[in-house]
């Protein structure tokens, strides 16, 4: 995966919107305000969440129909219970879903929400 320089991309777009598409760019020309820098920083924080990979699920070799995923906020587990699937994060029960795929999606959403909360987005 190619990593973009989002700050440079933002700077070029902002410069063009203020000065016109054909204006020459001089690197020592100080044309950005504190608000511009703040907006670029916040866009970068938000892009972290937008480009964050989904949880990588692994089968539990011991239990049937149980999968788990490790991530920076801990361990997620999805386990079949009767006709439903339980969702757990670090031994904290998060709820039930009717299918394995829906349970995994709910765990992914919880994971992304926790990362957003940590970043203040």
PDB file of C-alpha atoms in Angstrom:
ATOM      1  CA  UNK A   1       0.000   0.000   0.000  1.00  0.00           C
ATOM      2  CA  UNK A   2       1.420   3.381  -0.974  1.00  0.00           C
ATOM      3  CA  UNK A   3       1.363   5.921   1.799  1.00  0.00           C
ATOM      4  CA  UNK A   4       0.293   9.386   0.784  1.00  0.00           C
ATOM      5  CA  UNK A   5       1.814  12.525   2.171  1.00  0.00           C
ATOM      6  CA  UNK A   6      -1.557  13.947   3.206  1.00  0.00           C
ATOM      7  CA  UNK A   7      -0.058  17.144   4.606  1.00  0.00           C
ATOM      8  CA  UNK A   8       1.663  17.913   1.294  1.00  0.00           C
ATOM      9  CA  UNK A   9      -1.492  17.017  -0.653  1.00  0.00           C
ATOM     10  CA  UNK A  10      -3.565  19.311   1.567  1.00  0.00           C
ATOM     11  CA  UNK A  11      -1.021  22.134   1.300  1.00  0.00           C
ATOM     12  CA  UNK A  12      -0.935  21.970  -2.505  1.00  0.00           C
ATOM     13  CA  UNK A  13      -4.739  21.949  -2.761  1.00  0.00           C
ATOM     14  CA  UNK A  14      -5.101  24.845  -0.317  1.00  0.00           C
ATOM     15  CA  UNK A  15      -2.374  26.863  -2.050  1.00  0.00           C
ATOM     16  CA  UNK A  16      -4.066  26.346  -5.429  1.00  0.00           C
ATOM     17  CA  UNK A  17      -7.483  27.332  -4.050  1.00  0.00           C
ATOM     18  CA  UNK A  18      -6.100  30.588  -2.615  1.00  0.00           C
ATOM     19  CA  UNK A  19      -3.597  31.524  -5.337  1.00  0.00           C
ATOM     20  CA  UNK A  20      -4.967  29.865  -8.459  1.00  0.00           C
ATOM     21  CA  UNK A  21      -4.097  26.632 -10.227  1.00  0.00           C
ATOM     22  CA  UNK A  22      -1.267  28.119 -12.318  1.00  0.00           C
ATOM     23  CA  UNK A  23       0.505  30.131  -9.610  1.00  0.00           C
ATOM     24  CA  UNK A  24       4.119  29.110  -9.015  1.00  0.00           C
ATOM     25  CA  UNK A  25       4.861  27.647  -5.606  1.00  0.00           C
ATOM     26  CA  UNK A  26       7.790  29.074  -3.681  1.00  0.00           C
ATOM     27  CA  UNK A  27       8.606  26.894  -0.698  1.00  0.00           C
ATOM     28  CA  UNK A  28       9.798  29.809   1.429  1.00  0.00           C
ATOM     29  CA  UNK A  29       6.553  31.742   0.801  1.00  0.00           C
ATOM     30  CA  UNK A  30       4.658  31.625   4.102  1.00  0.00           C
ATOM     31  CA  UNK A  31       1.054  31.488   3.023  1.00  0.00           C
ATOM     32  CA  UNK A  32      -0.684  29.284   5.589  1.00  0.00           C
ATOM     33  CA  UNK A  33      -2.463  30.454   8.710  1.00  0.00           C
ATOM     34  CA  UNK A  34      -2.733  28.705  12.046  1.00  0.00           C
ATOM     35  CA  UNK A  35      -6.291  27.718  11.055  1.00  0.00           C
ATOM     36  CA  UNK A  36      -4.938  26.059   7.896  1.00  0.00           C
ATOM     37  CA  UNK A  37      -2.411  24.077   9.920  1.00  0.00           C
ATOM     38  CA  UNK A  38      -5.066  23.094  12.457  1.00  0.00           C
ATOM     39  CA  UNK A  39      -7.390  21.907   9.665  1.00  0.00           C
ATOM     40  CA  UNK A  40      -4.564  19.866   8.110  1.00  0.00           C
ATOM     41  CA  UNK A  41      -3.722  18.272  11.444  1.00  0.00           C
ATOM     42  CA  UNK A  42      -7.361  17.358  12.101  1.00  0.00           C
ATOM     43  CA  UNK A  43      -7.744  15.949   8.575  1.00  0.00           C
ATOM     44  CA  UNK A  44      -4.726  13.756   9.262  1.00  0.00           C
ATOM     45  CA  UNK A  45      -6.205  12.475  12.521  1.00  0.00           C
ATOM     46  CA  UNK A  46      -9.482  11.650  10.793  1.00  0.00           C
ATOM     47  CA  UNK A  47      -7.701   9.891   7.930  1.00  0.00           C
ATOM     48  CA  UNK A  48      -6.088   7.527  10.441  1.00  0.00           C
ATOM     49  CA  UNK A  49      -9.517   6.169  11.320  1.00  0.00           C
ATOM     50  CA  UNK A  50     -10.783   6.143   7.722  1.00  0.00           C
ATOM     51  CA  UNK A  51      -7.771   4.115   6.564  1.00  0.00           C
ATOM     52  CA  UNK A  52      -7.608   1.833   9.586  1.00  0.00           C
ATOM     53  CA  UNK A  53      -7.680  -1.870   8.691  1.00  0.00           C
ATOM     54  CA  UNK A  54     -10.456  -4.141   9.915  1.00  0.00           C
ATOM     55  CA  UNK A  55      -9.772  -6.546  12.764  1.00  0.00           C
ATOM     56  CA  UNK A  56      -8.016  -9.737  11.670  1.00  0.00           C
ATOM     57  CA  UNK A  57     -10.007 -12.684  12.954  1.00  0.00           C
ATOM     58  CA  UNK A  58      -8.538 -16.078  13.857  1.00  0.00           C
ATOM     59  CA  UNK A  59     -10.291 -19.346  14.657  1.00  0.00           C
ATOM     60  CA  UNK A  60     -10.055 -20.606  18.197  1.00  0.00           C
ATOM     61  CA  UNK A  61      -8.624 -24.108  17.907  1.00  0.00           C
ATOM     62  CA  UNK A  62     -10.282 -25.196  21.147  1.00  0.00           C
ATOM     63  CA  UNK A  63     -13.864 -23.991  20.764  1.00  0.00           C
ATOM     64  CA  UNK A  64     -16.151 -24.491  17.786  1.00  0.00           C
ATOM     65  CA  UNK A  65     -17.616 -21.327  16.254  1.00  0.00           C
ATOM     66  CA  UNK A  66     -15.455 -18.975  18.257  1.00  0.00           C
ATOM     67  CA  UNK A  67     -13.113 -16.425  16.717  1.00  0.00           C
ATOM     68  CA  UNK A  68     -10.881 -13.768  18.226  1.00  0.00           C
ATOM     69  CA  UNK A  69      -8.858 -10.738  17.167  1.00  0.00           C
ATOM     70  CA  UNK A  70      -6.092  -8.799  18.926  1.00  0.00           C
ATOM     71  CA  UNK A  71      -5.718  -5.051  18.474  1.00  0.00           C
ATOM     72  CA  UNK A  72      -4.338  -1.995  20.346  1.00  0.00           C
ATOM     73  CA  UNK A  73      -7.430  -1.809  22.581  1.00  0.00           C
ATOM     74  CA  UNK A  74      -7.228  -5.480  23.574  1.00  0.00           C
ATOM     75  CA  UNK A  75      -8.852  -8.726  22.496  1.00  0.00           C
ATOM     76  CA  UNK A  76     -12.207  -9.164  20.804  1.00  0.00           C
ATOM     77  CA  UNK A  77     -14.039 -12.496  20.856  1.00  0.00           C
ATOM     78  CA  UNK A  78     -17.108 -13.690  19.001  1.00  0.00           C
ATOM     79  CA  UNK A  79     -18.667 -16.877  20.331  1.00  0.00           C
ATOM     80  CA  UNK A  80     -21.775 -18.801  19.329  1.00  0.00           C
ATOM     81  CA  UNK A  81     -24.307 -19.029  22.144  1.00  0.00           C
ATOM     82  CA  UNK A  82     -27.512 -20.889  21.279  1.00  0.00           C
ATOM     83  CA  UNK A  83     -28.812 -19.236  18.096  1.00  0.00           C
ATOM     84  CA  UNK A  84     -26.914 -15.971  18.650  1.00  0.00           C
ATOM     85  CA  UNK A  85     -23.307 -14.776  18.650  1.00  0.00           C
ATOM     86  CA  UNK A  86     -21.866 -13.037  21.708  1.00  0.00           C
ATOM     87  CA  UNK A  87     -19.366 -10.202  21.335  1.00  0.00           C
ATOM     88  CA  UNK A  88     -16.720  -9.622  24.002  1.00  0.00           C
ATOM     89  CA  UNK A  89     -13.874  -7.112  24.391  1.00  0.00           C
ATOM     90  CA  UNK A  90     -11.362  -7.819  27.141  1.00  0.00           C
ATOM     91  CA  UNK A  91     -13.894  -9.960  29.047  1.00  0.00           C
ATOM     92  CA  UNK A  92     -16.520  -7.192  28.802  1.00  0.00           C
ATOM     93  CA  UNK A  93     -19.770  -8.319  27.184  1.00  0.00           C
ATOM     94  CA  UNK A  94     -20.777  -6.024  24.281  1.00  0.00           C
ATOM     95  CA  UNK A  95     -23.937  -7.721  23.049  1.00  0.00           C
ATOM     96  CA  UNK A  96     -25.485 -10.331  20.774  1.00  0.00           C
ATOM     97  CA  UNK A  97     -25.862 -10.506  16.994  1.00  0.00           C
ATOM     98  CA  UNK A  98     -27.818 -13.029  14.914  1.00  0.00           C
ATOM     99  CA  UNK A  99     -24.888 -14.033  12.667  1.00  0.00           C
ATOM    100  CA  UNK A 100     -21.126 -14.383  12.818  1.00  0.00           C
ATOM    101  CA  UNK A 101     -20.581 -11.713  10.163  1.00  0.00           C
ATOM    102  CA  UNK A 102     -22.827  -9.216  11.990  1.00  0.00           C
ATOM    103  CA  UNK A 103     -21.031  -9.921  15.259  1.00  0.00           C
ATOM    104  CA  UNK A 104     -17.641  -9.312  13.635  1.00  0.00           C
ATOM    105  CA  UNK A 105     -18.914  -6.092  12.073  1.00  0.00           C
ATOM    106  CA  UNK A 106     -20.193  -4.879  15.458  1.00  0.00           C
ATOM    107  CA  UNK A 107     -16.783  -5.643  16.990  1.00  0.00           C
ATOM    108  CA  UNK A 108     -15.057  -3.704  14.174  1.00  0.00           C
ATOM    109  CA  UNK A 109     -17.351  -0.727  14.758  1.00  0.00           C
ATOM    110  CA  UNK A 110     -16.613  -0.797  18.494  1.00  0.00           C
ATOM    111  CA  UNK A 111     -12.872  -0.981  17.759  1.00  0.00           C
ATOM    112  CA  UNK A 112     -12.979   2.005  15.386  1.00  0.00           C
ATOM    113  CA  UNK A 113     -15.096   4.004  17.823  1.00  0.00           C
ATOM    114  CA  UNK A 114     -12.546   3.419  20.593  1.00  0.00           C
ATOM    115  CA  UNK A 115      -9.693   4.555  18.331  1.00  0.00           C
ATOM    116  CA  UNK A 116     -11.667   7.682  17.362  1.00  0.00           C
ATOM    117  CA  UNK A 117     -12.292   8.396  21.035  1.00  0.00           C
ATOM    118  CA  UNK A 118      -8.587   8.007  21.828  1.00  0.00           C
ATOM    119  CA  UNK A 119      -7.646  10.398  18.991  1.00  0.00           C
ATOM    120  CA  UNK A 120     -10.325  12.908  19.944  1.00  0.00           C
ATOM    121  CA  UNK A 121     -11.948  12.712  16.516  1.00  0.00           C
TER     122      UNK A 121
END
